[in-house]
PDB file of C-alpha atoms in Angstrom:
ATOM      1  CA  GLN A   1       0.000   0.000   0.000  1.00  0.00           C
ATOM      2  CA  LYS A   2       1.344   3.411  -0.963  1.00  0.00           C
ATOM      3  CA  GLU A   3       1.826   5.912   1.834  1.00  0.00           C
ATOM      4  CA  VAL A   4      -0.241   8.571   0.069  1.00  0.00           C
ATOM      5  CA  GLU A   5      -2.880   7.914  -2.574  1.00  0.00           C
ATOM      6  CA  GLN A   6      -4.339  10.607  -4.791  1.00  0.00           C
ATOM      7  CA  ASP A   7      -6.644  10.147  -7.763  1.00  0.00           C
ATOM      8  CA  PRO A   8      -4.800  11.613 -10.791  1.00  0.00           C
ATOM      9  CA  GLY A   9      -8.024  12.611 -12.541  1.00  0.00           C
ATOM     10  CA  PRO A  10      -8.266  14.441 -14.807  1.00  0.00           C
ATOM     11  CA  LEU A  11     -11.149  16.342 -13.295  1.00  0.00           C
ATOM     12  CA  SER A  12     -13.145  18.723 -15.468  1.00  0.00           C
ATOM     13  CA  VAL A  13     -15.794  21.045 -13.987  1.00  0.00           C
ATOM     14  CA  PRO A  14     -17.778  24.096 -15.164  1.00  0.00           C
ATOM     15  CA  GLU A  15     -16.931  27.527 -13.836  1.00  0.00           C
ATOM     16  CA  GLY A  16     -18.624  28.210 -10.502  1.00  0.00           C
ATOM     17  CA  ALA A  17     -18.717  24.559  -9.416  1.00  0.00           C
ATOM     18  CA  ILE A  18     -17.563  23.340  -6.031  1.00  0.00           C
ATOM     19  CA  VAL A  19     -14.483  21.164  -6.424  1.00  0.00           C
ATOM     20  CA  SER A  20     -13.475  18.430  -4.007  1.00  0.00           C
ATOM     21  CA  LEU A  21      -9.944  17.016  -4.132  1.00  0.00           C
ATOM     22  CA  ASN A  22      -8.902  14.185  -1.841  1.00  0.00           C
ATOM     23  CA  CYS A  23      -6.002  12.116  -0.579  1.00  0.00           C
ATOM     24  CA  THR A  24      -5.842   9.065   1.629  1.00  0.00           C
ATOM     25  CA  TYR A  25      -2.813   7.963   3.578  1.00  0.00           C
ATOM     26  CA  SER A  26      -1.650   4.954   5.537  1.00  0.00           C
ATOM     27  CA  ASN A  27       0.772   6.398   8.117  1.00  0.00           C
ATOM     28  CA  SER A  28      -1.189   7.472  11.198  1.00  0.00           C
ATOM     29  CA  ALA A  29       1.870   9.358  12.485  1.00  0.00           C
ATOM     30  CA  PHE A  30       1.559  12.114   9.869  1.00  0.00           C
ATOM     31  CA  GLN A  31       0.998  15.464  11.563  1.00  0.00           C
ATOM     32  CA  TYR A  32       1.502  18.152   8.932  1.00  0.00           C
ATOM     33  CA  PHE A  33      -0.703  18.312   5.834  1.00  0.00           C
ATOM     34  CA  MET A  34      -0.269  20.561   2.831  1.00  0.00           C
ATOM     35  CA  TRP A  35      -1.869  21.286  -0.495  1.00  0.00           C
ATOM     36  CA  TYR A  36       0.127  22.629  -3.415  1.00  0.00           C
ATOM     37  CA  ARG A  37      -1.096  24.078  -6.689  1.00  0.00           C
ATOM     38  CA  GLN A  38       1.106  23.630  -9.733  1.00  0.00           C
ATOM     39  CA  TYR A  39       0.504  25.397 -12.995  1.00  0.00           C
ATOM     40  CA  SER A  40       1.907  23.862 -16.157  1.00  0.00           C
ATOM     41  CA  ARG A  41       5.716  24.166 -16.375  1.00  0.00           C
ATOM     42  CA  LYS A  42       5.935  25.949 -13.012  1.00  0.00           C
ATOM     43  CA  GLY A  43       7.035  24.944  -9.519  1.00  0.00           C
ATOM     44  CA  PRO A  44       4.432  23.880  -6.921  1.00  0.00           C
ATOM     45  CA  GLU A  45       2.991  26.753  -4.906  1.00  0.00           C
ATOM     46  CA  LEU A  46       1.982  26.200  -1.267  1.00  0.00           C
ATOM     47  CA  LEU A  47      -1.764  26.743  -1.039  1.00  0.00           C
ATOM     48  CA  MET A  48      -2.865  25.438   2.342  1.00  0.00           C
ATOM     49  CA  TYR A  49      -1.043  24.150   5.415  1.00  0.00           C
ATOM     50  CA  THR A  50      -2.709  22.343   8.325  1.00  0.00           C
ATOM     51  CA  TYR A  51      -1.329  20.877  11.480  1.00  0.00           C
ATOM     52  CA  SER A  52      -3.189  17.832  12.834  1.00  0.00           C
ATOM     53  CA  SER A  53      -6.972  17.464  12.402  1.00  0.00           C
ATOM     54  CA  GLY A  54      -9.615  20.021  11.599  1.00  0.00           C
ATOM     55  CA  ASN A  55     -10.556  22.568   8.988  1.00  0.00           C
ATOM     56  CA  LYS A  56      -8.780  25.592   7.638  1.00  0.00           C
ATOM     57  CA  GLU A  57     -10.324  28.182   5.375  1.00  0.00           C
ATOM     58  CA  ASP A  58      -8.637  30.740   3.136  1.00  0.00           C
ATOM     59  CA  GLY A  59     -10.902  32.617   0.781  1.00  0.00           C
ATOM     60  CA  ARG A  60     -12.481  30.144  -1.634  1.00  0.00           C
ATOM     61  CA  PHE A  61     -10.308  27.301  -0.361  1.00  0.00           C
ATOM     62  CA  THR A  62     -11.005  24.980   2.573  1.00  0.00           C
ATOM     63  CA  ALA A  63      -8.683  22.223   3.737  1.00  0.00           C
ATOM     64  CA  GLN A  64      -9.995  19.393   5.901  1.00  0.00           C
ATOM     65  CA  VAL A  65      -8.060  16.723   7.770  1.00  0.00           C
ATOM     66  CA  ASP A  66      -9.766  13.647   9.200  1.00  0.00           C
ATOM     67  CA  LYS A  67      -7.048  11.717  11.022  1.00  0.00           C
ATOM     68  CA  SER A  68      -9.419   8.986  12.179  1.00  0.00           C
ATOM     69  CA  SER A  69     -10.167   8.111   8.548  1.00  0.00           C
ATOM     70  CA  LYS A  70      -6.678   9.058   7.284  1.00  0.00           C
ATOM     71  CA  TYR A  71      -8.276  11.306   4.712  1.00  0.00           C
ATOM     72  CA  ILE A  72      -7.630  14.884   3.677  1.00  0.00           C
ATOM     73  CA  SER A  73      -9.620  17.111   1.360  1.00  0.00           C
ATOM     74  CA  LEU A  74      -9.325  20.417  -0.415  1.00  0.00           C
ATOM     75  CA  PHE A  75     -12.537  22.207  -1.396  1.00  0.00           C
ATOM     76  CA  ILE A  76     -12.630  25.021  -3.919  1.00  0.00           C
ATOM     77  CA  ARG A  77     -15.794  27.116  -3.952  1.00  0.00           C
ATOM     78  CA  ASP A  78     -16.943  29.152  -6.956  1.00  0.00           C
ATOM     79  CA  SER A  79     -14.185  27.618  -9.082  1.00  0.00           C
ATOM     80  CA  GLN A  80     -12.576  29.817 -11.741  1.00  0.00           C
ATOM     81  CA  PRO A  81     -10.702  28.997 -14.960  1.00  0.00           C
ATOM     82  CA  SER A  82      -7.577  30.325 -13.196  1.00  0.00           C
ATOM     83  CA  ASP A  83      -7.903  27.413 -10.744  1.00  0.00           C
ATOM     84  CA  SER A  84      -7.042  25.029 -13.585  1.00  0.00           C
ATOM     85  CA  ALA A  85      -3.837  23.343 -12.418  1.00  0.00           C
ATOM     86  CA  THR A  86      -2.508  20.168 -10.862  1.00  0.00           C
ATOM     87  CA  TYR A  87      -3.130  19.915  -7.118  1.00  0.00           C
ATOM     88  CA  LEU A  88      -0.698  17.957  -4.971  1.00  0.00           C
ATOM     89  CA  CYS A  89      -1.294  16.815  -1.425  1.00  0.00           C
ATOM     90  CA  ALA A  90       1.704  16.340   0.886  1.00  0.00           C
ATOM     91  CA  MET A  91       2.210  15.290   4.469  1.00  0.00           C
ATOM     92  CA  ARG A  92       4.876  14.429   6.977  1.00  0.00           C
ATOM     93  CA  ARG A  93       5.640  13.466  10.532  1.00  0.00           C
ATOM     94  CA  GLY A  94       7.679  15.886  12.599  1.00  0.00           C
ATOM     95  CA  SER A  95      10.750  17.099  10.746  1.00  0.00           C
ATOM     96  CA  GLU A  96      10.872  14.118   8.389  1.00  0.00           C
ATOM     97  CA  LYS A  97      10.710  14.576   4.644  1.00  0.00           C
ATOM     98  CA  LEU A  98       7.422  15.349   2.927  1.00  0.00           C
ATOM     99  CA  VAL A  99       5.530  12.530   1.246  1.00  0.00           C
ATOM    100  CA  PHE A 100       3.600  13.652  -1.817  1.00  0.00           C
ATOM    101  CA  GLY A 101       0.582  12.389  -3.669  1.00  0.00           C
ATOM    102  CA  LYS A 102       0.988  12.204  -7.446  1.00  0.00           C
ATOM    103  CA  GLY A 103      -1.368  15.081  -8.063  1.00  0.00           C
ATOM    104  CA  THR A 104      -4.847  15.615  -9.508  1.00  0.00           C
ATOM    105  CA  LYS A 105      -5.174  17.593 -12.724  1.00  0.00           C
ATOM    106  CA  LEU A 106      -8.121  20.000 -12.590  1.00  0.00           C
ATOM    107  CA  THR A 107      -9.657  21.911 -15.489  1.00  0.00           C
ATOM    108  CA  VAL A 108     -12.312  24.560 -14.859  1.00  0.00           C
ATOM    109  CA  ASN A 109     -14.208  25.322 -18.052  1.00  0.00           C
ATOM    110  CA  PRO A 110     -15.565  28.852 -18.664  1.00  0.00           C
TER     111      PRO A 110
ATOM    112  CA  ASP B   1       7.953  36.987   0.819  1.00  0.00           C
ATOM    113  CA  VAL B   2       9.510  33.552   0.450  1.00  0.00           C
ATOM    114  CA  LYS B   3      12.002  33.361  -2.364  1.00  0.00           C
ATOM    115  CA  VAL B   4      13.587  30.233  -3.829  1.00  0.00           C
ATOM    116  CA  THR B   5      15.322  30.767  -7.152  1.00  0.00           C
ATOM    117  CA  GLN B   6      16.867  28.361  -9.611  1.00  0.00           C
ATOM    118  CA  SER B   7      19.602  29.318 -12.030  1.00  0.00           C
ATOM    119  CA  SER B   8      17.911  28.223 -15.262  1.00  0.00           C
ATOM    120  CA  ARG B   9      14.336  27.615 -16.375  1.00  0.00           C
ATOM    121  CA  TYR B  10      15.319  25.531 -19.402  1.00  0.00           C
ATOM    122  CA  LEU B  11      18.539  23.664 -20.083  1.00  0.00           C
ATOM    123  CA  VAL B  12      19.644  21.397 -22.916  1.00  0.00           C
ATOM    124  CA  LYS B  13      22.754  19.260 -22.432  1.00  0.00           C
ATOM    125  CA  ARG B  14      24.455  16.426 -24.257  1.00  0.00           C
ATOM    126  CA  THR B  15      24.919  12.900 -22.952  1.00  0.00           C
ATOM    127  CA  GLY B  16      28.074  12.647 -20.847  1.00  0.00           C
ATOM    128  CA  GLU B  17      28.247  16.334 -19.962  1.00  0.00           C
ATOM    129  CA  LYS B  18      28.639  17.476 -16.370  1.00  0.00           C
ATOM    130  CA  VAL B  19      25.615  19.540 -15.361  1.00  0.00           C
ATOM    131  CA  PHE B  20      25.225  21.959 -12.463  1.00  0.00           C
ATOM    132  CA  LEU B  21      21.809  23.080 -11.251  1.00  0.00           C
ATOM    133  CA  GLU B  22      21.887  25.913  -8.740  1.00  0.00           C
ATOM    134  CA  CYS B  23      19.318  26.812  -6.112  1.00  0.00           C
ATOM    135  CA  VAL B  24      19.389  29.884  -3.885  1.00  0.00           C
ATOM    136  CA  GLN B  25      17.103  30.889  -1.041  1.00  0.00           C
ATOM    137  CA  ASP B  26      17.254  34.219   0.698  1.00  0.00           C
ATOM    138  CA  MET B  27      15.494  33.270   3.920  1.00  0.00           C
ATOM    139  CA  ASP B  28      18.291  31.748   6.009  1.00  0.00           C
ATOM    140  CA  HIS B  29      16.583  28.320   5.878  1.00  0.00           C
ATOM    141  CA  GLU B  30      18.537  25.353   7.058  1.00  0.00           C
ATOM    142  CA  ASN B  31      16.703  22.601   5.168  1.00  0.00           C
ATOM    143  CA  MET B  32      16.945  22.416   1.403  1.00  0.00           C
ATOM    144  CA  PHE B  33      15.823  19.730  -1.050  1.00  0.00           C
ATOM    145  CA  TRP B  34      16.223  18.615  -4.657  1.00  0.00           C
ATOM    146  CA  TYR B  35      13.409  16.733  -6.408  1.00  0.00           C
ATOM    147  CA  ARG B  36      12.727  15.564  -9.901  1.00  0.00           C
ATOM    148  CA  GLN B  37       9.212  15.401 -11.306  1.00  0.00           C
ATOM    149  CA  ASP B  38       8.150  13.071 -14.103  1.00  0.00           C
ATOM    150  CA  PRO B  39       4.706  12.325 -15.581  1.00  0.00           C
ATOM    151  CA  GLY B  40       3.069   9.418 -13.783  1.00  0.00           C
ATOM    152  CA  LEU B  41       5.826   9.221 -11.172  1.00  0.00           C
ATOM    153  CA  GLY B  42       5.174  12.428  -9.269  1.00  0.00           C
ATOM    154  CA  LEU B  43       7.793  14.172  -7.165  1.00  0.00           C
ATOM    155  CA  ARG B  44      10.783  12.100  -6.124  1.00  0.00           C
ATOM    156  CA  LEU B  45      13.385  13.254  -3.624  1.00  0.00           C
ATOM    157  CA  ILE B  46      16.981  13.111  -4.867  1.00  0.00           C
ATOM    158  CA  TYR B  47      18.992  14.678  -2.040  1.00  0.00           C
ATOM    159  CA  PHE B  48      18.440  16.997   0.892  1.00  0.00           C
ATOM    160  CA  SER B  49      20.570  19.003   3.279  1.00  0.00           C
ATOM    161  CA  TYR B  50      19.962  20.070   6.861  1.00  0.00           C
ATOM    162  CA  ASP B  51      22.903  22.427   7.105  1.00  0.00           C
ATOM    163  CA  VAL B  52      26.038  23.657   5.409  1.00  0.00           C
ATOM    164  CA  LYS B  53      28.273  20.814   4.205  1.00  0.00           C
ATOM    165  CA  MET B  54      25.659  18.252   5.288  1.00  0.00           C
ATOM    166  CA  LYS B  55      23.788  16.090   2.820  1.00  0.00           C
ATOM    167  CA  GLU B  56      21.484  13.108   2.945  1.00  0.00           C
ATOM    168  CA  LYS B  57      20.399  10.772   0.159  1.00  0.00           C
ATOM    169  CA  GLY B  58      16.779  10.821  -0.805  1.00  0.00           C
ATOM    170  CA  ASP B  59      14.875   8.126  -2.651  1.00  0.00           C
ATOM    171  CA  ILE B  60      16.719   8.288  -5.990  1.00  0.00           C
ATOM    172  CA  PRO B  61      20.292   9.597  -5.484  1.00  0.00           C
ATOM    173  CA  GLU B  62      21.963   7.438  -8.128  1.00  0.00           C
ATOM    174  CA  GLY B  63      23.658   9.483 -10.830  1.00  0.00           C
ATOM    175  CA  TYR B  64      23.511  12.694  -8.783  1.00  0.00           C
ATOM    176  CA  SER B  65      25.583  14.495  -6.193  1.00  0.00           C
ATOM    177  CA  VAL B  66      25.068  17.727  -4.272  1.00  0.00           C
ATOM    178  CA  SER B  67      27.058  20.528  -2.755  1.00  0.00           C
ATOM    179  CA  ARG B  68      26.169  22.932   0.042  1.00  0.00           C
ATOM    180  CA  GLU B  69      29.089  25.227   0.772  1.00  0.00           C
ATOM    181  CA  LYS B  70      26.933  28.169   1.884  1.00  0.00           C
ATOM    182  CA  LYS B  71      23.640  28.126   3.728  1.00  0.00           C
ATOM    183  CA  GLU B  72      21.714  29.895   0.993  1.00  0.00           C
ATOM    184  CA  ARG B  73      22.946  27.787  -1.926  1.00  0.00           C
ATOM    185  CA  PHE B  74      22.293  24.124  -2.717  1.00  0.00           C
ATOM    186  CA  SER B  75      23.669  22.706  -5.955  1.00  0.00           C
ATOM    187  CA  LEU B  76      22.658  19.532  -7.759  1.00  0.00           C
ATOM    188  CA  ILE B  77      25.337  17.931  -9.940  1.00  0.00           C
ATOM    189  CA  LEU B  78      24.886  15.407 -12.699  1.00  0.00           C
ATOM    190  CA  GLU B  79      28.400  13.989 -13.086  1.00  0.00           C
ATOM    191  CA  SER B  80      27.731  12.471 -16.511  1.00  0.00           C
ATOM    192  CA  ALA B  81      24.300  13.341 -17.854  1.00  0.00           C
ATOM    193  CA  SER B  82      22.224  10.591 -19.396  1.00  0.00           C
ATOM    194  CA  THR B  83      18.984  10.714 -21.390  1.00  0.00           C
ATOM    195  CA  ASN B  84      17.027   9.166 -18.498  1.00  0.00           C
ATOM    196  CA  GLN B  85      17.849  12.270 -16.469  1.00  0.00           C
ATOM    197  CA  THR B  86      15.690  14.388 -18.742  1.00  0.00           C
ATOM    198  CA  SER B  87      13.172  15.783 -16.285  1.00  0.00           C
ATOM    199  CA  MET B  88      11.822  18.764 -14.377  1.00  0.00           C
ATOM    200  CA  TYR B  89      14.100  19.514 -11.403  1.00  0.00           C
ATOM    201  CA  LEU B  90      12.676  21.341  -8.407  1.00  0.00           C
ATOM    202  CA  CYS B  91      14.486  22.839  -5.457  1.00  0.00           C
ATOM    203  CA  ALA B  92      12.727  23.531  -2.153  1.00  0.00           C
ATOM    204  CA  SER B  93      13.433  24.909   1.314  1.00  0.00           C
ATOM    205  CA  ILE B  94      11.520  24.950   4.592  1.00  0.00           C
ATOM    206  CA  ARG B  95      10.409  27.807   6.822  1.00  0.00           C
ATOM    207  CA  ASN B  96       8.275  27.211   9.924  1.00  0.00           C
ATOM    208  CA  SER B  97       7.464  23.679   8.757  1.00  0.00           C
ATOM    209  CA  GLU B  98       6.202  25.035   5.419  1.00  0.00           C
ATOM    210  CA  GLN B  99       8.043  23.849   2.335  1.00  0.00           C
ATOM    211  CA  TYR B 100       8.452  26.257  -0.577  1.00  0.00           C
ATOM    212  CA  PHE B 101       9.523  25.378  -4.098  1.00  0.00           C
ATOM    213  CA  GLY B 102      11.521  27.190  -6.727  1.00  0.00           C
ATOM    214  CA  PRO B 103      10.194  27.669 -10.278  1.00  0.00           C
ATOM    215  CA  GLY B 104      11.889  24.520 -11.591  1.00  0.00           C
ATOM    216  CA  THR B 105      14.485  23.739 -14.245  1.00  0.00           C
ATOM    217  CA  ARG B 106      13.392  21.704 -17.226  1.00  0.00           C
ATOM    218  CA  LEU B 107      16.472  19.735 -18.276  1.00  0.00           C
ATOM    219  CA  THR B 108      16.682  17.920 -21.578  1.00  0.00           C
ATOM    220  CA  VAL B 109      19.606  15.553 -22.179  1.00  0.00           C
ATOM    221  CA  THR B 110      20.108  14.644 -25.826  1.00  0.00           C
TER     222      THR B 110
END
């Protein structure tokens, strides 16, 4: 079983839709959870960062961590064409190296 | 504002050449990382460094070496480039448990 699983998509939605992106993981010791957005031919950009369980909201973006289910989510409300990118989840325990999902490619159609 | 820069955005080299990829961060971070990113394989850690002159192997160090003579600079070296090292190379550093990436270098080895 892989440490982090992420559906690669692709996911295609109309503008204004609510988008749900998810990752599951197997290591219950993970404490830090991140979401990155990566535009084509660019480096990943840190979007959301959460420590332990709970929700975090930033504008149209909400990150959720459910440690009991080993499941994290990123919700995008009122999605825009500029949200079209690949979204990577990442997580780690303490100061250990980050473990990444393989990314989900999202397209928001005008 | 967090700043991680990489010396080149695009690079084309010949098989057997020695290649240097440079990464600089201006935030006095101790931890720095080199990844490569390939379609279907995601991000894979090559090497990382916790401090000046310290280095640790990541998941795929074969064919690569690194140098960290100054805190702000972390170099990735391909001693003898091969076509299977054609990839997107990403440098990253950590501040307050948050990992930030550079813009990436797309290397083509012909």
